Structure formats: C-alpha cells, structure tokens
Phi, psi and omega in degrees: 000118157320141187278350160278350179273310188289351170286295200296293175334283211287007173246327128034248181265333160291337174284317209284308202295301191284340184291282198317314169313303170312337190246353165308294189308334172280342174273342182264354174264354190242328190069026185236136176314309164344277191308349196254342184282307175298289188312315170315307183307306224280326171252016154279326173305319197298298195286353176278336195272324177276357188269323174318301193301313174332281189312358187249349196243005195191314169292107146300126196056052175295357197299305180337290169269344171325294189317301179315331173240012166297308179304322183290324196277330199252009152275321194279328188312281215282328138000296207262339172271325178297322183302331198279326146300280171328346224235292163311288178320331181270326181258334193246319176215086153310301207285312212273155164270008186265357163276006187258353182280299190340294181293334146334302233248337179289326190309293201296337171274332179295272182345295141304338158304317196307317193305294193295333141335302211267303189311310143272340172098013130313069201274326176261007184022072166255357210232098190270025179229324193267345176234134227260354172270024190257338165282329163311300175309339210242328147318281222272064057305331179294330218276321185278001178281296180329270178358279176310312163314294188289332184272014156273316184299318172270347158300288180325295179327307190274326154306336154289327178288321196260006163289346203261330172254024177112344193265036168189125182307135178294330167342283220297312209271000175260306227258323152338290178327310206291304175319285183282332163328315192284297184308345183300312206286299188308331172256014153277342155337283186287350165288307196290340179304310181309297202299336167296322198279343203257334183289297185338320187293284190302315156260349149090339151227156166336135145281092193300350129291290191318348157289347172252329163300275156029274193291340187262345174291336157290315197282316200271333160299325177305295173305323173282340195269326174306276164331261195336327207247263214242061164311134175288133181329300202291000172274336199270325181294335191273343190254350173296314213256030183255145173298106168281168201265000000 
C-alpha cells in the first residue's frame, strides 16, 4: 500500500471511528433507528479500516499476514453497507416494500463477494477479472451509497420547492442537500476504488494520487454527515438566516 493511501486510510477510520461513537450515543438518548443505523455503518467502517491497516502499520513483511486481516476487515466494510442501506430505507422508504426487497438483494450481493473473496484468495478484493465475487462486492457497496445520494437529493428538490412557500425548515431542506451530496461523494468512491484496482492489474502498483482522492472522498462526507447530527451554532444561524432562491 502507498504510504499516502495508508495516511488517508488511518485519518479516515479515526473521523469514522469518533462520528460512529457521537452518533451511537445520540441514538440510545433519541432511540431512533437512524442514528443507530448510521452509528453502526460508521464504526463498522472504523474497525475494517483499523483491522485492515495493522499489518502495514506495526508488521514487518506485511505482505506475509495481510490476508488474516483483510477478510475480517472487508466483513466489517460489508457489515457496515448493509447498516448503511438499512439506515436509507429507515429514513427515506421505512413503508415500501421494494425497499426491504432491496436491502435483500444488496445482503445477496455482499454475500457473494465475501464467497468469492474467500474462494479465490482474493482477500483484498483487487483482482475484478479472476475473482468472480468482485463484481458483487462492488454492487453491494455501490448500491447503498448511490441509493442515499439519490433519495437525498430528490428529497432536497422537493424540499426546496416547499421551503419557498413556508412548508419546510431551511435546517431540515440543507440536510437533505448534505445526505445527498454524502451518498454521492461515497458512490464516487467506490468508482475510484475499481479504477486503483485496475491501474494495479496493469501496472503492479498503487496509485498514490488516486490514493488521496480515496482519502477525501471518505473524509468530506464524513463532515457534511457530521452538520447534519451536531450542526455547529454558527451553521445553524447561517443557513437559517439564508434567502431561498
């Protein structure tokens, strides 16, 4: 692993790590599933990112053990996208039923990734042409960030229209925005992850840009999800006191 991708990783999974407590702890004083869902996504993430990171970060010829700790780590990664669909589904379509089919059919695609991961010996599921669980994995991580992008975003459209005449808090219709923006960025993510797995095929090493794009692509949603949960006073005066357009 580039040592600027293993940077962004461990800052990461420590923002990842402090959101998921702050919003766990706010779900056992509110008692709503969201929060408890998001907090779950989040420190599942944390800990796939700190069991991943170990061998690179304490192990000499980490090449050697990476496996032992790539697989726990990419169970908590998926772990943490089913919470992360659920968490969509609780907040945007609790009622329907084709989102509980959905969150199914993301389960069944994770699921086969692990299999195929495992089946070949693919632990870190970089290799999209011999192992045949790398497109699954790569649905079932895509779908629930994609997923969240868009019902935030058609949330935001339609909150906007009804902010203008009064029938929606400017709060409420900027954290739509914030939602969708984050799921956008997070299923922009999951693009550049193919394309690092694919220079690597070709050229046998990481890309150390695309490794800091990665890390920011983690990071700056993590801060729009963060205003939503604990808006800070002075965000909250500023998006109150905004004119809509």
């Amino acid at each position: 692993m580039e040592e600027s991708a293993y940077i962004m990783e461990a800052i990461a999974g420590v923002i990842f790590l402090i959101v998921g407590v702050r919003l766990f702890l706010l779900s056992r004083r509110t008692g709503q599933a969201p929060e408890y869902f998001i907090s779950l996504t989040f420190l599942c993430w944390a800990f796939g990112y700190a069991i991943y990171d170990i061998p690179y970060a304490f192990v000499e010829g980490e090449e050697s053990i990476a496996p032992y700790f790539s697989y726990p780590s990419l169970l908590l990664f998926n772990l943490g996208n089913i919470s992360f669909a659920l968490f969509t589904k609780v907040v945007f379509r609790k009622k329907q039923r084709w989102a509980s089919w959905l969150v199914g059919a993301i389960v069944v695609c994770l699921v086969l990734g692990a299999v195929g991961a495992a089946w070949v010996g693919d632990w870190e599921q970089v290799d999209p042409i011999a192992n045949f669980g790398y497109w699954p994995q790569l649905v079932g991580g895509l779908a629930p960030t994609f997923w969240m992008g868009v019902e935030g975003l058609a949330a935001y459209a339609s909150a906007r229209k009804r902010r203008k005449i009064g029938l929606c808090a400017p709060l409420t219709c900027h954290h739509f925005l914030l939602w969708g923006l984050a799921g956008s960025l997070w299923a922009s993510l999951e693009i550049v992850v193919v394309a690092q797995d694919f220079i690597y095929l070709s050229a046998g090493e990481w890309s150390d840009v695309l490794g800091v794009v990665n890390g920011l692509l983690e990071i700056v949603p993590l801060g729009m999800m963060w205003l939503v949960f604990f808006p800070p006073a002075i965000y909250r005066r500023l998006i109150e006191n905004e004119t809509p357009a």
